[in-house]
XYZ file of C-alpha atoms in Angstrom:
173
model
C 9.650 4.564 -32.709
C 12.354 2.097 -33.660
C 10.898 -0.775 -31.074
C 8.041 -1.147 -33.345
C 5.676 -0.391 -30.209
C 2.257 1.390 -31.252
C 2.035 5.023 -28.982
C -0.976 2.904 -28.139
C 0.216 0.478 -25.607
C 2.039 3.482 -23.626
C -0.543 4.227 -21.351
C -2.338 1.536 -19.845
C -5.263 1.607 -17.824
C -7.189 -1.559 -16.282
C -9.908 -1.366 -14.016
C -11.168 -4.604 -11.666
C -13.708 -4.569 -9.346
C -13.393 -5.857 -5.850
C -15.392 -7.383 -3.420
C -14.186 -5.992 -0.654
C -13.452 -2.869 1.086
C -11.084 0.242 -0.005
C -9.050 -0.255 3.351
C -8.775 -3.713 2.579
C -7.290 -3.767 -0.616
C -5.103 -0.721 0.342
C -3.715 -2.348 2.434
C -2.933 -4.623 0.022
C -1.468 -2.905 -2.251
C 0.806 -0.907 0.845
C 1.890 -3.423 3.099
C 4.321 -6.359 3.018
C 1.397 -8.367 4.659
C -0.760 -7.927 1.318
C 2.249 -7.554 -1.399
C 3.791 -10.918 -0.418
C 0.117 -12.417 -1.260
C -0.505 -11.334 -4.876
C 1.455 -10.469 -8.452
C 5.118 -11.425 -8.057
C 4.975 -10.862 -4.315
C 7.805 -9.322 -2.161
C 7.603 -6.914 0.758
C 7.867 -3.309 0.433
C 8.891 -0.439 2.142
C 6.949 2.632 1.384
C 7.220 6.259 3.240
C 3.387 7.397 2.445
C 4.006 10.769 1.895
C 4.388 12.678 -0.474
C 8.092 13.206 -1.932
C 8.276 9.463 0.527
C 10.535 6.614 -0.959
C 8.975 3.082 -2.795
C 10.532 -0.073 -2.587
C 9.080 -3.267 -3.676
C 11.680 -5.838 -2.819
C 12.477 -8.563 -4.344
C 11.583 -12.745 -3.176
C 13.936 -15.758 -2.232
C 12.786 -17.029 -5.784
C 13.807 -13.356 -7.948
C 17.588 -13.323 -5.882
C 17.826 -17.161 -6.300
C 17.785 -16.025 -10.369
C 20.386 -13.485 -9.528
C 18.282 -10.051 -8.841
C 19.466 -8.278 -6.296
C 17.453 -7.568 -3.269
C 15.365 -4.311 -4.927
C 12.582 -5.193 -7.876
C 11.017 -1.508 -7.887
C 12.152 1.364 -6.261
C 10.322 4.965 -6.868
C 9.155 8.200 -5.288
C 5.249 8.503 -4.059
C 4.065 11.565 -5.760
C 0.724 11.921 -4.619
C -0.958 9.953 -1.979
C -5.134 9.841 -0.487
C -4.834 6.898 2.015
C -7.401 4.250 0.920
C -7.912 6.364 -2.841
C -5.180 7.565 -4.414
C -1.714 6.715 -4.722
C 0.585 7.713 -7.556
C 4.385 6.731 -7.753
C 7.137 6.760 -9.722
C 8.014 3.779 -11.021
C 11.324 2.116 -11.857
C 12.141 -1.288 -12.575
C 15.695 -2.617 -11.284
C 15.456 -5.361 -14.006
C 15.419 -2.105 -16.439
C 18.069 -0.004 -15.021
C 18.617 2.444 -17.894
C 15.519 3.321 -18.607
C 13.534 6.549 -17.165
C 10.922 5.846 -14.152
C 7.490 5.476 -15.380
C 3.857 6.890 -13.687
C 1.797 4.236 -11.572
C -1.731 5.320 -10.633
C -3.448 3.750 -8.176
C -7.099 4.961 -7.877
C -10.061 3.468 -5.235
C -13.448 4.363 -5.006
C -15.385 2.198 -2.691
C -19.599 1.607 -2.964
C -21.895 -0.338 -1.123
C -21.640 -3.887 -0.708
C -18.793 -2.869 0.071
C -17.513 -3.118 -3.381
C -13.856 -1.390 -4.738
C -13.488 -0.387 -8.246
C -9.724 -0.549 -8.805
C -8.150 1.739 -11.340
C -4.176 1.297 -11.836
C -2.696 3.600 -14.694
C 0.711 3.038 -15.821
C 1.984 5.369 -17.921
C 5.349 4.006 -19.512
C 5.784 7.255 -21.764
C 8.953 8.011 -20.830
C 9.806 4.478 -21.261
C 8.112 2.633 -23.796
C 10.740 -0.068 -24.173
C 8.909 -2.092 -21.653
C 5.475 -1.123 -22.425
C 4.485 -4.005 -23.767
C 6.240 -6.394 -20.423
C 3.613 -4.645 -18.390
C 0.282 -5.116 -20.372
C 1.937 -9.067 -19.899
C 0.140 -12.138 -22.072
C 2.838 -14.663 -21.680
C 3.638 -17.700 -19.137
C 3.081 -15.539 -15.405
C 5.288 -18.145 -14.120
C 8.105 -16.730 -16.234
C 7.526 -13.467 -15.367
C 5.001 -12.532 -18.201
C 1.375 -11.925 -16.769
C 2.034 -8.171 -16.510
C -0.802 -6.202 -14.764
C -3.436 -7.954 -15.795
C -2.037 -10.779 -14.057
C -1.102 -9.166 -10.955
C -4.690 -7.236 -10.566
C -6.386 -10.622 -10.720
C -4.181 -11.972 -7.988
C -4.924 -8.583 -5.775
C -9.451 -9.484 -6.739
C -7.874 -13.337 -5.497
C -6.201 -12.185 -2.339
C -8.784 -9.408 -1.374
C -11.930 -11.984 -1.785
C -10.978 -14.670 -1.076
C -7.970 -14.730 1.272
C -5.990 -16.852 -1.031
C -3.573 -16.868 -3.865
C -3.961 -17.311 -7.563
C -2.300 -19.827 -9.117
C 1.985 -18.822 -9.159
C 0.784 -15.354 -7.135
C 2.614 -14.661 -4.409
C 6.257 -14.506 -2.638
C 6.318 -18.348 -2.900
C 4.447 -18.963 -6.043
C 7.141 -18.633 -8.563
C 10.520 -20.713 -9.400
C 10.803 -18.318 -12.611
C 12.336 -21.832 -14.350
């Protein structure tokens, strides 16, 4: 590949465990109520069926940079309310590039407890591979998924917001 990127980084898996229940953190992850709470916020607008339409849109602080009003559009591919949910996945900050696989898997024990599995497979776009498994400033737009799965544990546990998570926790300056 002429990016330099190792086939390694393509397909990411990372896997958090939650205390707190599958509908809880579905919810979460499918409503404006929990997407405005954790990762880089914004409400979305999902049809939860299969072949439905994704749209994660964007906050006051992405347009205020100059994004438009859409951060991630896609198509649900497979949905299990409260266990699986699988979209495709397309960035509007990457408009060229092919949509990418996001797996979201739940599998709730007693306590209740929710392992959280989220697979993103950026095969057929591996020029942002490595903007998704994040590392930098999350205030600039670099925590990635790591980031933005610790600020879904935050949100589901504790009610709150980790530090810069959330619709109103970036200025991206």
């Amino acid at each position: 590949m002429s990016n330099g990127m190792s086939n390694d980084n393509l397909i990411q898996v990372y896997t958090v465990y939650i205390n707190a229940p599958a509908s809880k953190v579905w919810a979460a992850i499918t409503t404006s109520e929990g997407t405005n709470q954790w990762g880089y916020g914004g409400d979305i607008e999902v049809d939860l069926t299969e072949g439905g339409a994704y749209r994660n849109l964007t906050t006051p602080a992405m347009r205020a940079i100059g994004m438009g009003d859409l951060a991630v559009s896609g198509v649900v591919e497979k949905v299990d309310p409260e266990r699986l949910l699988v979209l495709s996945w397309q960035p509007a900050w990457h408009p060229e590039s092919a949509p990418s696989r996001l797996t979201w898997e739940l599998s709730e024990f007693d306590g209740p407890l929710t392992k959280v599995v989220l697979t993103h497979d950026a095969t057929a776009a591996p020029e942002y591979a490595d903007e998704l498994a994040g590392g930098d400033d999350p205030n600039q737009g670099g925590g990635g998924w790591p980031w933005s799965l610790s600020g879904l544990k935050t949100y589901c546990e504790t009610g709150g917001r980790l530090v810069g998570s959330g619709s109103d926790g970036h200025d991206f300056e």
